[in-house]
Coordinates of N, CA and C in Angstrom, one line a residue:
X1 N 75.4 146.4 108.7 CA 74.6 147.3 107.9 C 75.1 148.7 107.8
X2 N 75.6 149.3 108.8 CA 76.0 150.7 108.7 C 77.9 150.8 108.1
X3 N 78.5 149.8 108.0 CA 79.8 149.9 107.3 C 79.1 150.1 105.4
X4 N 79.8 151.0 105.0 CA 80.1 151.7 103.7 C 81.4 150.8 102.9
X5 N 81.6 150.7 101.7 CA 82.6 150.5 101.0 C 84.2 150.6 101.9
X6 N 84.0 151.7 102.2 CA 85.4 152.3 102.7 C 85.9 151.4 104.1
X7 N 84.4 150.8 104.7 CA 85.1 150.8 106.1 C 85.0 148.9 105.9
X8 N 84.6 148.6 104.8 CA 84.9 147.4 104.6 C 86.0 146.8 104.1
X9 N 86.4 147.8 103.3 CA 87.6 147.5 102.9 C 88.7 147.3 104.1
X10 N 88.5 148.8 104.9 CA 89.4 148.8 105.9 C 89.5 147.3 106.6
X11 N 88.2 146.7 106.4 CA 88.2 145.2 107.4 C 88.6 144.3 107.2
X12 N 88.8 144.0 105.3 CA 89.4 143.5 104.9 C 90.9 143.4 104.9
X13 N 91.2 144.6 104.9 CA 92.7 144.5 105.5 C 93.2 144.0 106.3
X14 N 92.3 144.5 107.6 CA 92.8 144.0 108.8 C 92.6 142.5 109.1
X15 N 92.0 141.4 108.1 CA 91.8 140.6 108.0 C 91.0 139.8 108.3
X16 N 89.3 140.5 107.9 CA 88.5 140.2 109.1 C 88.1 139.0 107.9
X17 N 87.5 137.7 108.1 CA 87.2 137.0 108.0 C 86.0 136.3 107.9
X18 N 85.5 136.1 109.3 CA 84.3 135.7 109.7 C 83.8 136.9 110.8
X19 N 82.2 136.9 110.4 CA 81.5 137.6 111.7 C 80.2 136.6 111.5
X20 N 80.5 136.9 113.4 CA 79.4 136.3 114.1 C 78.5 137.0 114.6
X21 N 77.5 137.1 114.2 CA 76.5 137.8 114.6 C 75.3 137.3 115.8
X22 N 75.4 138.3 117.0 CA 74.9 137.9 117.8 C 73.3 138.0 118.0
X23 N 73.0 138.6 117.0 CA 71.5 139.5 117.3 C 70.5 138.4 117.1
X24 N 69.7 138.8 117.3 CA 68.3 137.8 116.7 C 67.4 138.2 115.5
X25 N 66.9 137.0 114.8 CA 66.9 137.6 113.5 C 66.1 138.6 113.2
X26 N 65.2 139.0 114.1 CA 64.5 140.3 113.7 C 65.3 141.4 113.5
X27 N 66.3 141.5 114.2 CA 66.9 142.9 114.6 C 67.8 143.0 114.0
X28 N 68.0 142.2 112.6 CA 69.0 141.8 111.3 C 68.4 142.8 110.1
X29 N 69.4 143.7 109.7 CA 68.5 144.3 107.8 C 68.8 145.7 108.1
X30 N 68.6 146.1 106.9 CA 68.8 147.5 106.3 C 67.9 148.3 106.9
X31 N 68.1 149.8 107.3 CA 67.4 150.5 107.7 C 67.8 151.7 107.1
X32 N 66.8 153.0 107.4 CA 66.8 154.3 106.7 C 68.2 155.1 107.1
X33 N 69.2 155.2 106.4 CA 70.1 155.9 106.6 C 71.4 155.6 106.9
X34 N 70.9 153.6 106.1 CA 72.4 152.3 106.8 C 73.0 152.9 105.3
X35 N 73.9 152.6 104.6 CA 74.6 152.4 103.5 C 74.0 151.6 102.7
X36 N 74.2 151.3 101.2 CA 73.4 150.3 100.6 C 74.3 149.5 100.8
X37 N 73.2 148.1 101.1 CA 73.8 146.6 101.0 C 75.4 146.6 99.7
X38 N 76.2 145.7 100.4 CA 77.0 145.4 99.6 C 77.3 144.1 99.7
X39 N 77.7 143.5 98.8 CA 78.1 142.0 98.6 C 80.2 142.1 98.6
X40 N 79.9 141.7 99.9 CA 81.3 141.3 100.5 C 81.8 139.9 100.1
X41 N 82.8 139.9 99.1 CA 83.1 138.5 99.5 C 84.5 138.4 100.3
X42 N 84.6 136.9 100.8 CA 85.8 136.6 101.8 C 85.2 136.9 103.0
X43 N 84.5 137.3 102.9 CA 83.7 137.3 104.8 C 82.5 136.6 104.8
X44 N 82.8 135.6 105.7 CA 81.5 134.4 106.0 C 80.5 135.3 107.0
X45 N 79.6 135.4 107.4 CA 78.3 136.0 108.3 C 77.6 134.8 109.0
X46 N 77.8 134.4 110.0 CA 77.2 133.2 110.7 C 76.3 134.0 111.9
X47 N 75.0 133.9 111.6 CA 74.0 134.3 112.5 C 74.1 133.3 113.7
X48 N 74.5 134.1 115.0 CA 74.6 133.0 115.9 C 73.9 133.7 117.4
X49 N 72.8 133.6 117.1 CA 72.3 134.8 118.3 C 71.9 134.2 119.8
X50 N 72.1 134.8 120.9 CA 72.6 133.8 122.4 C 71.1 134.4 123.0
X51 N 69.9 135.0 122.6 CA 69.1 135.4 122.7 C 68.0 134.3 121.5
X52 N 66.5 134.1 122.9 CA 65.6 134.5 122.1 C 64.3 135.1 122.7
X53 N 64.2 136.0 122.5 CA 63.0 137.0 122.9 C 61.6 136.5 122.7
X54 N 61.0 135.3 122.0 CA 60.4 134.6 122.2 C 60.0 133.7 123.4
X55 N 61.1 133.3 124.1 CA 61.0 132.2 125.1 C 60.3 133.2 126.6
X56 N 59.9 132.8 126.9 CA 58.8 133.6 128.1 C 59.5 134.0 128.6
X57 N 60.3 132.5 129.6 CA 61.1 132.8 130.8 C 62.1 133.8 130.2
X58 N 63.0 133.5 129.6 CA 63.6 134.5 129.4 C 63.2 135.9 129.3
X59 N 61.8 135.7 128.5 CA 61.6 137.6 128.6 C 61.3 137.9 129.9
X60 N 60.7 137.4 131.1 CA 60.3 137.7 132.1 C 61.4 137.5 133.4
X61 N 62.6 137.0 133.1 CA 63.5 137.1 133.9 C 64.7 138.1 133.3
X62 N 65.1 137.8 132.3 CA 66.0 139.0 131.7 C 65.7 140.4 130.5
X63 N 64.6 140.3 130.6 CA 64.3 141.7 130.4 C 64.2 142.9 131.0
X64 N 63.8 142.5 132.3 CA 64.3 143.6 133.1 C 65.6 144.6 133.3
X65 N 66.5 143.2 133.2 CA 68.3 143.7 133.4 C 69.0 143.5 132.2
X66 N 68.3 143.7 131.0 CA 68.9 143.1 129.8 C 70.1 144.2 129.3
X67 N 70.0 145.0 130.1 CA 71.3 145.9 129.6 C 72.6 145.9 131.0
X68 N 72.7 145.0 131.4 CA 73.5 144.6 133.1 C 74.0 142.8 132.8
X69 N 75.0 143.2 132.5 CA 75.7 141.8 133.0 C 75.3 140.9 134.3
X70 N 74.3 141.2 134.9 CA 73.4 140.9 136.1 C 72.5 139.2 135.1
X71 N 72.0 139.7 134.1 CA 71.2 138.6 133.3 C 72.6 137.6 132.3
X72 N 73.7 137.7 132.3 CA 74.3 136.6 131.8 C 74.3 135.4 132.9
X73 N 74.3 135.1 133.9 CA 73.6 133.9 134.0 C 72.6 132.8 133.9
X74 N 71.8 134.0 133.9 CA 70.2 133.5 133.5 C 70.3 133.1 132.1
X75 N 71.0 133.7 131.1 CA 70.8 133.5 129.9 C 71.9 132.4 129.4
X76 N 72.4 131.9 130.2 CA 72.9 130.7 130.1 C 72.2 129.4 130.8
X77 N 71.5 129.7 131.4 CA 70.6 129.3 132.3 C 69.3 128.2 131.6
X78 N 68.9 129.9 131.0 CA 67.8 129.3 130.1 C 68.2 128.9 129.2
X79 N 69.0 129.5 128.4 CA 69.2 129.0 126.9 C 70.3 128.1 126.7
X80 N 70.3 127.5 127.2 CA 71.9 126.6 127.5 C 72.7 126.5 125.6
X81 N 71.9 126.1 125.4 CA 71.9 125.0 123.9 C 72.1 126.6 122.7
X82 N 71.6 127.9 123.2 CA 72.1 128.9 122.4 C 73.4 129.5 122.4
X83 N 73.6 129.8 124.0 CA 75.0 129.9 123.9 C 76.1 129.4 123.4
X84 N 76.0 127.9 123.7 CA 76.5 126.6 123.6 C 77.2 126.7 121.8
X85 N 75.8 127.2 121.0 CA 76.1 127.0 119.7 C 76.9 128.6 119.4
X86 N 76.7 129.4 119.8 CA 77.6 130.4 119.6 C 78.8 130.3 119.9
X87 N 79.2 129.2 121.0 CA 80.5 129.6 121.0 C 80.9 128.3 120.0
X88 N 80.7 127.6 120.0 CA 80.6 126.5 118.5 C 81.0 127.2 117.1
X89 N 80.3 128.2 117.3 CA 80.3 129.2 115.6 C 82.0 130.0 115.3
X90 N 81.9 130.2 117.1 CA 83.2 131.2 117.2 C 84.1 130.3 116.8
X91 N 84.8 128.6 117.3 CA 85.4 128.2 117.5 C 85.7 127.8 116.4
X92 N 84.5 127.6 115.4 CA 84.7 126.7 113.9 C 84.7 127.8 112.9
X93 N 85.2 129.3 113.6 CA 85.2 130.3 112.3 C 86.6 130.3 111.6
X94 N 86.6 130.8 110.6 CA 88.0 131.0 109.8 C 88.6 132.6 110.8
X95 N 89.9 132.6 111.5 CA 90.5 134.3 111.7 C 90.5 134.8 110.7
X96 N 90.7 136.0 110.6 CA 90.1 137.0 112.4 C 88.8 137.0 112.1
X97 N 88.1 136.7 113.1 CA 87.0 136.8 113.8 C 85.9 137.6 114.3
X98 N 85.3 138.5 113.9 CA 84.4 139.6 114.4 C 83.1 139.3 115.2
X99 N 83.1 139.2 116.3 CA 81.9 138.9 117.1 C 81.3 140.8 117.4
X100 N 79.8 140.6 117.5 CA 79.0 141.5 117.8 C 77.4 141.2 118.0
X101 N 76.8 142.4 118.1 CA 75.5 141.9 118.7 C 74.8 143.8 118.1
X102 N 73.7 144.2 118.4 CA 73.8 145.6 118.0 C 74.9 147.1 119.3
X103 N 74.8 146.6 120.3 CA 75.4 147.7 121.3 C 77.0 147.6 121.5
X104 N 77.0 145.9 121.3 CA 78.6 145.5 121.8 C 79.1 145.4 123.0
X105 N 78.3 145.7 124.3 CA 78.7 145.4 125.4 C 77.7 144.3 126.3
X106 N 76.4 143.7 125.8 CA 75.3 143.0 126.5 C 75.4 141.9 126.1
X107 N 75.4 141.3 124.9 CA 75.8 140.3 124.2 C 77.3 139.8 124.2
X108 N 77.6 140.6 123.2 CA 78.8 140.6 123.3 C 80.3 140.3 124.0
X109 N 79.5 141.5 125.5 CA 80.3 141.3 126.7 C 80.1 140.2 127.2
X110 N 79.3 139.5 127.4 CA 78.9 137.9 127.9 C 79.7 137.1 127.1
X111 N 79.7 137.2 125.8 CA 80.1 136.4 124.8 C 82.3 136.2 125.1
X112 N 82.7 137.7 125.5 CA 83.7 137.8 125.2 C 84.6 137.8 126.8
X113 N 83.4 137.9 127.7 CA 84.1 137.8 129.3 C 84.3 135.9 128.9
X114 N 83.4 135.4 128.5 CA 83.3 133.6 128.5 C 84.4 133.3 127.4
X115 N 85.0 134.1 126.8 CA 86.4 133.6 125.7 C 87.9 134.2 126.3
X116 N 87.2 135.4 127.3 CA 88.5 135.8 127.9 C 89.0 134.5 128.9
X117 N 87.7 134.4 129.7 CA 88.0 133.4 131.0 C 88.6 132.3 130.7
X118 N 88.1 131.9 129.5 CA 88.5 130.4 129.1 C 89.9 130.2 128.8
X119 N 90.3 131.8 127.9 CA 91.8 131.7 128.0 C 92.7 131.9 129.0
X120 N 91.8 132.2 130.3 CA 92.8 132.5 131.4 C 92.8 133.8 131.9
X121 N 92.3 134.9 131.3 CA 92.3 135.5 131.9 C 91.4 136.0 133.1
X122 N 92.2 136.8 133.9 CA 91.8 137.0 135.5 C 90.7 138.0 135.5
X123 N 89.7 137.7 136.5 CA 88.3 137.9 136.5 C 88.4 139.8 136.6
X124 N 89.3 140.5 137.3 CA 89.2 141.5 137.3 C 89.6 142.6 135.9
X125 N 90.5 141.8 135.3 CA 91.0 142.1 134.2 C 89.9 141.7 132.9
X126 N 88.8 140.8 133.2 CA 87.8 140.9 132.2 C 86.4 141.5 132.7
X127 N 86.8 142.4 133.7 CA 85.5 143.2 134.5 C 86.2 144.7 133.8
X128 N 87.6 145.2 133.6 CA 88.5 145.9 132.9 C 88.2 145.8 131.4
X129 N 87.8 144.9 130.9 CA 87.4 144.8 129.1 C 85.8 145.1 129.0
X130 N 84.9 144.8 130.0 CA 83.8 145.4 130.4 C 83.2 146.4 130.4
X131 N 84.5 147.2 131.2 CA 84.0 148.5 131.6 C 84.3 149.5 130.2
X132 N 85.3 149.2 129.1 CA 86.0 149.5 128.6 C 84.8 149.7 127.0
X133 N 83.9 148.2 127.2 CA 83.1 148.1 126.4 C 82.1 149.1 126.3
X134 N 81.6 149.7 127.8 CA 80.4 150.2 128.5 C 80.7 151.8 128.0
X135 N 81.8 152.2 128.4 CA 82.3 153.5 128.2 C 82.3 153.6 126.9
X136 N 82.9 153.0 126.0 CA 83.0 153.4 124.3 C 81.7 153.5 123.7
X137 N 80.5 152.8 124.4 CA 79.6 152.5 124.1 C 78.4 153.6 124.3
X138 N 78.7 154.5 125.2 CA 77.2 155.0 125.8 C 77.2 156.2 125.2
X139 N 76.4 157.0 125.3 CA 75.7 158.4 124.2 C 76.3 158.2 122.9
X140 N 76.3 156.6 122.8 CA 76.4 155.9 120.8 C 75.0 155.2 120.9
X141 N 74.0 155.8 119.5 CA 73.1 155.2 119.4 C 73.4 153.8 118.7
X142 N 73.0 152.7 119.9 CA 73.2 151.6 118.7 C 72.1 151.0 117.4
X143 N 72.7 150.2 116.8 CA 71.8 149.5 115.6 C 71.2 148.6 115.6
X144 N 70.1 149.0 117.0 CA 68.8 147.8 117.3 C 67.2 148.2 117.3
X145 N 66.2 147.7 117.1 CA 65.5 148.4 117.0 C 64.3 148.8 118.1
X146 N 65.0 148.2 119.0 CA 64.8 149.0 120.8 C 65.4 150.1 121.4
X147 N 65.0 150.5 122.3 CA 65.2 151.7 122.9 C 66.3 150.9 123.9
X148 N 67.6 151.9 123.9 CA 69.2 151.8 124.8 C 69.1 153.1 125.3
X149 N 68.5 152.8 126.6 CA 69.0 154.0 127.7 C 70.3 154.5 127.9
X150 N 71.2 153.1 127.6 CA 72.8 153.8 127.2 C 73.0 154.5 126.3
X151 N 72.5 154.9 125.2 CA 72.8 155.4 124.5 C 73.2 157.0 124.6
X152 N 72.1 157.8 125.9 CA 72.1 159.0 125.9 C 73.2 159.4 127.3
X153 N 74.0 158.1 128.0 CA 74.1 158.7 129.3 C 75.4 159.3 129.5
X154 N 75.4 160.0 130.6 CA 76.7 160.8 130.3 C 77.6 160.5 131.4
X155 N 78.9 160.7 130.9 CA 79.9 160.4 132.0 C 79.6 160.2 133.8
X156 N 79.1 160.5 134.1 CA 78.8 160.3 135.5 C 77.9 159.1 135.5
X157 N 76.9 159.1 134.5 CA 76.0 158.1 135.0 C 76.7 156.9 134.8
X158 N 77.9 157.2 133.7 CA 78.3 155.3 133.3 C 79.4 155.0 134.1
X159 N 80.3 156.1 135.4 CA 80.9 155.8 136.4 C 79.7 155.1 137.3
X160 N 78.8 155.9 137.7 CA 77.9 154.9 138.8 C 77.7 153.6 138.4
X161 N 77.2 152.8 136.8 CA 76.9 151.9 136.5 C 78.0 151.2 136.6
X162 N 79.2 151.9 136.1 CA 80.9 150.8 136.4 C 80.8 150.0 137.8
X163 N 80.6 151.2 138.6 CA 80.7 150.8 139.7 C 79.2 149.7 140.4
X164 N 78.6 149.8 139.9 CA 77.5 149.2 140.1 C 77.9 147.3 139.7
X165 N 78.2 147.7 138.5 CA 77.7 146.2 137.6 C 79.4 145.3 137.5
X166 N 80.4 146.1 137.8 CA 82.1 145.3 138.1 C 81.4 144.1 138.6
X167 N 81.2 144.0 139.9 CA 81.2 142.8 140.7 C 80.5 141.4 139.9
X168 N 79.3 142.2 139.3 CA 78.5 141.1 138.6 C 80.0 140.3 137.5
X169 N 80.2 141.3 137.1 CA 81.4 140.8 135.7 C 82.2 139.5 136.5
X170 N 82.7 140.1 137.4 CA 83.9 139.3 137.7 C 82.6 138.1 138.7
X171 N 82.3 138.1 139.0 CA 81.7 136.5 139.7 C 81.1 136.2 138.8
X172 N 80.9 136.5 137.2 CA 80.2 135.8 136.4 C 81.6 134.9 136.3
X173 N 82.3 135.3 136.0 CA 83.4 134.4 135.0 C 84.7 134.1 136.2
X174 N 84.3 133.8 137.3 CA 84.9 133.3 139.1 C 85.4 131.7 138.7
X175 N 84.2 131.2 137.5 CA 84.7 129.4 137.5 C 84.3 129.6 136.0
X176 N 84.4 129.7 135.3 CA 83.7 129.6 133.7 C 84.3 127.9 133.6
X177 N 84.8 127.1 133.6 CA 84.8 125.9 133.6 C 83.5 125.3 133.8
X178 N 83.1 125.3 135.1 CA 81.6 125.4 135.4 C 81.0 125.4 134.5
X179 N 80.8 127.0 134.0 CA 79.4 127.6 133.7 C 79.4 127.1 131.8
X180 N 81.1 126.4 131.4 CA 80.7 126.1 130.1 C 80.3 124.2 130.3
X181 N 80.9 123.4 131.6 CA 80.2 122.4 131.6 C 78.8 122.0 132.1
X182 N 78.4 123.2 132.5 CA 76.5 123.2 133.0 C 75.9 124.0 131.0
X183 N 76.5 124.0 130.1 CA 75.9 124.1 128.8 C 76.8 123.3 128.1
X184 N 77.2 122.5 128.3 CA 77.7 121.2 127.5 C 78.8 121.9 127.0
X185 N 79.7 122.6 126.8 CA 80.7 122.9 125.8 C 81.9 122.1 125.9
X186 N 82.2 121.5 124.6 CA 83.1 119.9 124.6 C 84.5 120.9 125.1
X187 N 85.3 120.2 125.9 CA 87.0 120.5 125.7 C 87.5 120.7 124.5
X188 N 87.1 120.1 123.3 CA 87.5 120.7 122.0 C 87.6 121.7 121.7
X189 N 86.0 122.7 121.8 CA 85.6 124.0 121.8 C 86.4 124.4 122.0
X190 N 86.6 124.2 123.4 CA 86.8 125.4 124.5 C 88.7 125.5 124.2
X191 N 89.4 124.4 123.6 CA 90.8 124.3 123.3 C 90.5 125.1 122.2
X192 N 89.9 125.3 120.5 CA 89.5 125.8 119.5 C 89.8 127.2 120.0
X193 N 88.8 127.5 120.8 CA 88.7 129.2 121.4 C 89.9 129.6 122.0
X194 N 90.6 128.9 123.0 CA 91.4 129.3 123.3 C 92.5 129.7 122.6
X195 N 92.8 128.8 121.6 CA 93.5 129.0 120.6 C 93.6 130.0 119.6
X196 N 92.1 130.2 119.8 CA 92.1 131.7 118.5 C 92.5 132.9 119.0
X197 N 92.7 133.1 121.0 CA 93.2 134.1 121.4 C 94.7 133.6 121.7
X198 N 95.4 132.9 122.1 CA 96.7 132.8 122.2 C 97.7 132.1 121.5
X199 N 96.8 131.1 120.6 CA 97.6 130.2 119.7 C 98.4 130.8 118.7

């Protein structure tokens, strides 16, 4: 919603393809001060959201931590069969690929520590893509229509949270073998995905 002509183009260049959209469909649409809608062609938009804010348990176990890689278990937990299909979306997209969600590090970073893992990479080195997410991200208001305490925080506060929320990152993604065969994800997938980062 907030890319303009100019920054679409740019995407096109770089050959963006498909985006997968992580959000849920309320928190999808134009808003006061986005760019006007444009009709993009060559880029597919597959709504593939790993949330639903409807489901109790979920709101009552991960709403509390919903900005802490603390709740990507749980939300694999609960939602088996949503995750499951997002990474389904990723794997059957045409490259390059655009995954996001509105902040880019809560969604996202779940979505993209579980594509790093799968390709192998080492748990500390996707607690490193994490932090990297966290930092680019904070005193940037994102494009959701909830309140992100990240949005206003400042350098010190997002060292204490680094330091806080690492450990979580890296024992989330300790066995992701596991954590994609307790949500069904076929060996096909998971070869698909891998492939779209090293193939």
């Amino acid at each position: 919603e907030r890319l303009d002509a100019e920054g679409w183009a740019a995407a096109r260049d770089w050959g963006l393809a498909t985006i997968v959209d992580l959000r849920c469909p309320y928190e999808i649409g134009w808003r006061d001060g986005d760019p006007a809608p444009l009709d993009i062609p060559d880029v597919t938009v597959v709504n593939a959201p790993t949330e639903d804010h409807d489901d109790e348990e979920f709101r009552r176990v991960c709403f509390p931590i919903l900005d802490s890689p603390e709740y990507w278990p749980h939300n694999l937990r609960i939602l088996p069969a949503l995750v499951r299909t997002t990474l389904e979306a990723i794997a059957a997209a045409t490259p390059g690929v655009l995954v996001h969600c509105s902040a880019g590090r809560d969604r996202t970073g779940m979505v993209t520590a579980l594509l790093l893992a799968n390709a192998g990479v080492e748990p500390d080195l996707v607690a490193d893509d994490y932090e990297l997410s966290v930092r680019a991200m904070a005193g940037t208001a994102s494009h959701q229509p909830t309140h992100d305490r990240q949005s206003t925080w400042t350098e010190a506060q997002v060292d204490a949270w680094i330091a806080e929320v690492r450990p979580h990152v890296a024992h989330f993604v300790r066995d992701v073998p596991a954590l994609l065969d307790n949500i069904g994800v076929s060996h096909e997938t998971r070869d698909q995905l891998r492939d779209l980062l090293v193939g």
